[in-house]
Amino acid sequence: MEYFDSNERQAKFIINSVRVYEFFGYEWRIPLWDAELMEFFLRVPIEHRINRNLYKKIRQRLPVFRRAGDT
């Protein structure tokens, strides 16, 4: 289901949204749509993606990402 969402629904929505830049003669980039980055997140086990568990775990380990009130 995630594969369908990212490669069909989201891809069509995002790509069609940036077409307006082409109309005005501009180039566009979608850095978070990079194939390697997408493949990485599709390989992350579901238990790390539920409730953003991977994000929260990394945020706890890296002081630069800690927020007030984090333990």
Tab-separated table of N, CA and C in Angstrom:
chain	number	residue	atom	x	y	z
A	1	MET	N	0.827	-1.199	0.000
A	1	MET	CA	0.000	0.000	0.000
A	1	MET	C	0.873	1.266	0.000
A	2	GLU	N	1.941	1.278	0.825
A	2	GLU	CA	2.827	2.441	0.844
A	2	GLU	C	3.484	2.668	-0.498
A	3	TYR	N	3.876	1.552	-1.144
A	3	TYR	CA	4.518	1.661	-2.452
A	3	TYR	C	3.557	2.318	-3.444
A	4	PHE	N	2.300	1.896	-3.431
A	4	PHE	CA	1.299	2.491	-4.322
A	4	PHE	C	1.131	3.972	-4.012
A	5	ASP	N	1.040	4.300	-2.730
A	5	ASP	CA	0.847	5.694	-2.333
A	5	ASP	C	2.002	6.565	-2.800
A	6	SER	N	3.239	6.102	-2.579
A	6	SER	CA	4.386	6.941	-2.931
A	6	SER	C	4.636	6.999	-4.423
A	7	ASN	N	4.388	5.925	-5.131
A	7	ASN	CA	4.708	5.901	-6.555
A	7	ASN	C	3.546	6.267	-7.466
A	8	GLU	N	2.364	6.258	-6.971
A	8	GLU	CA	1.218	6.593	-7.816
A	8	GLU	C	0.568	7.907	-7.371
A	9	ARG	N	-0.111	7.846	-6.259
A	9	ARG	CA	-0.888	9.014	-5.820
A	9	ARG	C	-0.002	10.215	-5.513
A	10	GLN	N	0.984	10.040	-4.636
A	10	GLN	CA	1.841	11.159	-4.247
A	10	GLN	C	2.675	11.660	-5.415
A	11	ALA	N	3.240	10.735	-6.182
A	11	ALA	CA	4.086	11.142	-7.304
A	11	ALA	C	3.306	12.005	-8.285
A	12	LYS	N	2.125	11.599	-8.607
A	12	LYS	CA	1.321	12.373	-9.565
A	12	LYS	C	0.943	13.730	-8.992
A	13	PHE	N	0.587	13.776	-7.723
A	13	PHE	CA	0.217	15.042	-7.095
A	13	PHE	C	1.410	15.991	-7.053
A	14	ILE	N	2.544	15.502	-6.571
A	14	ILE	CA	3.736	16.347	-6.421
A	14	ILE	C	4.233	16.818	-7.778
A	15	ILE	N	4.386	15.909	-8.713
A	15	ILE	CA	4.911	16.268	-10.033
A	15	ILE	C	3.987	17.269	-10.715
A	16	ASN	N	2.704	17.054	-10.648
A	16	ASN	CA	1.778	18.010	-11.263
A	16	ASN	C	1.805	19.362	-10.560
A	17	SER	N	2.107	19.370	-9.275
A	17	SER	CA	2.178	20.635	-8.538
A	17	SER	C	3.367	21.484	-8.962
A	18	VAL	N	4.485	20.855	-9.318
A	18	VAL	CA	5.663	21.631	-9.685
A	18	VAL	C	5.699	21.983	-11.166
A	19	ARG	N	4.782	21.477	-11.948
A	19	ARG	CA	4.737	21.796	-13.377
A	19	ARG	C	4.530	23.287	-13.625
A	20	VAL	N	3.964	23.984	-12.688
A	20	VAL	CA	3.762	25.422	-12.843
A	20	VAL	C	5.099	26.144	-12.989
A	21	TYR	N	6.153	25.631	-12.344
A	21	TYR	CA	7.478	26.233	-12.486
A	21	TYR	C	7.962	26.127	-13.932
A	22	GLU	N	7.713	24.981	-14.561
A	22	GLU	CA	8.099	24.804	-15.960
A	22	GLU	C	7.361	25.803	-16.850
A	23	PHE	N	6.110	26.039	-16.536
A	23	PHE	CA	5.304	26.977	-17.320
A	23	PHE	C	5.964	28.355	-17.355
A	24	PHE	N	6.546	28.771	-16.229
A	24	PHE	CA	7.189	30.074	-16.149
A	24	PHE	C	8.679	30.028	-16.508
A	25	GLY	N	9.145	28.869	-16.979
A	25	GLY	CA	10.525	28.749	-17.447
A	25	GLY	C	11.552	28.430	-16.376
A	26	TYR	N	11.105	28.032	-15.201
A	26	TYR	CA	12.024	27.701	-14.110
A	26	TYR	C	12.279	26.194	-14.065
A	27	GLU	N	13.440	25.836	-13.516
A	27	GLU	CA	13.714	24.439	-13.213
A	27	GLU	C	13.209	24.149	-11.804
A	28	TRP	N	13.013	22.888	-11.488
A	28	TRP	CA	12.575	22.527	-10.148
A	28	TRP	C	13.296	21.277	-9.688
A	29	ARG	N	13.415	21.141	-8.389
A	29	ARG	CA	14.044	19.976	-7.763
A	29	ARG	C	13.164	19.503	-6.613
A	30	ILE	N	13.177	18.221	-6.390
A	30	ILE	CA	12.459	17.637	-5.259
A	30	ILE	C	13.456	16.748	-4.510
A	31	PRO	N	14.283	17.338	-3.643
A	31	PRO	CA	15.361	16.569	-2.998
A	31	PRO	C	14.875	15.413	-2.129
A	32	LEU	N	13.742	15.543	-1.466
A	32	LEU	CA	13.256	14.455	-0.615
A	32	LEU	C	12.604	13.344	-1.424
A	33	TRP	N	12.518	13.516	-2.738
A	33	TRP	CA	11.944	12.502	-3.618
A	33	TRP	C	13.061	11.698	-4.292
A	34	ASP	N	14.284	11.848	-3.806
A	34	ASP	CA	15.430	11.129	-4.343
A	34	ASP	C	15.186	9.624	-4.236
A	35	ALA	N	15.514	8.885	-5.288
A	35	ALA	CA	15.233	7.443	-5.337
A	35	ALA	C	15.919	6.679	-4.203
A	36	GLU	N	17.187	6.995	-3.931
A	36	GLU	CA	17.894	6.295	-2.856
A	36	GLU	C	17.278	6.584	-1.495
A	37	LEU	N	16.890	7.810	-1.269
A	37	LEU	CA	16.267	8.178	0.003
A	37	LEU	C	14.925	7.466	0.170
A	38	MET	N	14.146	7.428	-0.893
A	38	MET	CA	12.851	6.735	-0.845
A	38	MET	C	13.041	5.241	-0.592
A	39	GLU	N	14.020	4.625	-1.256
A	39	GLU	CA	14.299	3.205	-1.055
A	39	GLU	C	14.705	2.922	0.391
A	40	PHE	N	15.504	3.814	0.971
A	40	PHE	CA	15.907	3.643	2.365
A	40	PHE	C	14.682	3.589	3.267
A	41	PHE	N	13.794	4.550	3.140
A	41	PHE	CA	12.635	4.599	4.023
A	41	PHE	C	11.652	3.467	3.762
A	42	LEU	N	11.612	2.956	2.546
A	42	LEU	CA	10.759	1.795	2.280
A	42	LEU	C	11.331	0.525	2.907
A	43	ARG	N	12.651	0.502	3.166
A	43	ARG	CA	13.287	-0.667	3.799
A	43	ARG	C	13.272	-0.588	5.327
A	44	VAL	N	12.972	0.565	5.891
A	44	VAL	CA	12.917	0.698	7.352
A	44	VAL	C	11.751	-0.157	7.859
A	45	PRO	N	12.010	-1.029	8.835
A	45	PRO	CA	10.943	-1.890	9.361
A	45	PRO	C	9.748	-1.076	9.880
A	46	ILE	N	8.591	-1.648	9.738
A	46	ILE	CA	7.339	-0.959	10.082
A	46	ILE	C	7.312	-0.506	11.542
A	47	GLU	N	7.913	-1.290	12.452
A	47	GLU	CA	7.866	-0.894	13.867
A	47	GLU	C	8.624	0.399	14.130
A	48	HIS	N	9.566	0.753	13.251
A	48	HIS	CA	10.287	2.017	13.399
A	48	HIS	C	9.534	3.177	12.757
A	49	ARG	N	8.630	2.862	11.844
A	49	ARG	CA	7.883	3.927	11.175
A	49	ARG	C	6.595	4.291	11.913
A	50	ILE	N	6.037	3.328	12.620
A	50	ILE	CA	4.798	3.587	13.363
A	50	ILE	C	5.075	4.629	14.435
A	51	ASN	N	4.246	5.620	14.515
A	51	ASN	CA	4.366	6.712	15.496
A	51	ASN	C	5.712	7.431	15.426
A	52	ARG	N	6.363	7.379	14.260
A	52	ARG	CA	7.655	8.058	14.034
A	52	ARG	C	8.723	7.595	15.028
A	53	ASN	N	8.723	6.311	15.372
A	53	ASN	CA	9.654	5.780	16.368
A	53	ASN	C	11.111	5.973	15.977
A	54	LEU	N	11.464	5.770	14.714
A	54	LEU	CA	12.849	5.961	14.277
A	54	LEU	C	13.268	7.410	14.473
A	55	TYR	N	12.424	8.330	14.070
A	55	TYR	CA	12.706	9.761	14.240
A	55	TYR	C	12.931	10.103	15.716
A	56	LYS	N	12.063	9.605	16.571
A	56	LYS	CA	12.169	9.909	17.998
A	56	LYS	C	13.443	9.318	18.598
A	57	LYS	N	13.804	8.106	18.150
A	57	LYS	CA	15.017	7.467	18.653
A	57	LYS	C	16.263	8.266	18.247
A	58	ILE	N	16.329	8.685	17.009
A	58	ILE	CA	17.470	9.480	16.529
A	58	ILE	C	17.512	10.821	17.233
A	59	ARG	N	16.353	11.437	17.397
A	59	ARG	CA	16.293	12.738	18.063
A	59	ARG	C	16.829	12.653	19.491
A	60	GLN	N	16.568	11.546	20.164
A	60	GLN	CA	17.062	11.368	21.533
A	60	GLN	C	18.579	11.235	21.576
A	61	ARG	N	19.155	10.608	20.556
A	61	ARG	CA	20.595	10.345	20.540
A	61	ARG	C	21.434	11.546	20.130
A	62	LEU	N	20.866	12.436	19.351
A	62	LEU	CA	21.634	13.568	18.840
A	62	LEU	C	21.228	14.846	19.552
A	63	PRO	N	22.134	15.412	20.357
A	63	PRO	CA	21.796	16.594	21.149
A	63	PRO	C	21.269	17.764	20.317
A	64	VAL	N	21.729	17.885	19.095
A	64	VAL	CA	21.303	19.013	18.272
A	64	VAL	C	19.803	18.969	17.979
A	65	PHE	N	19.208	17.759	18.058
A	65	PHE	CA	17.790	17.610	17.770
A	65	PHE	C	16.907	17.591	19.015
A	66	ARG	N	17.518	17.603	20.183
A	66	ARG	CA	16.722	17.556	21.409
A	66	ARG	C	15.954	18.852	21.594
A	67	ARG	N	14.761	18.690	22.142
A	67	ARG	CA	13.922	19.853	22.429
A	67	ARG	C	13.722	19.946	23.943
A	68	ALA	N	13.308	21.093	24.382
A	68	ALA	CA	13.033	21.277	25.816
A	68	ALA	C	11.976	20.264	26.241
A	69	GLY	N	12.223	19.602	27.336
A	69	GLY	CA	11.275	18.624	27.854
A	69	GLY	C	11.550	17.207	27.408
A	70	ASP	N	12.468	16.991	26.439
A	70	ASP	CA	12.823	15.636	26.031
A	70	ASP	C	13.666	14.986	27.129
A	71	THR	N	13.482	13.697	27.303
A	71	THR	CA	14.281	12.977	28.295
A	71	THR	C	15.164	11.971	27.632
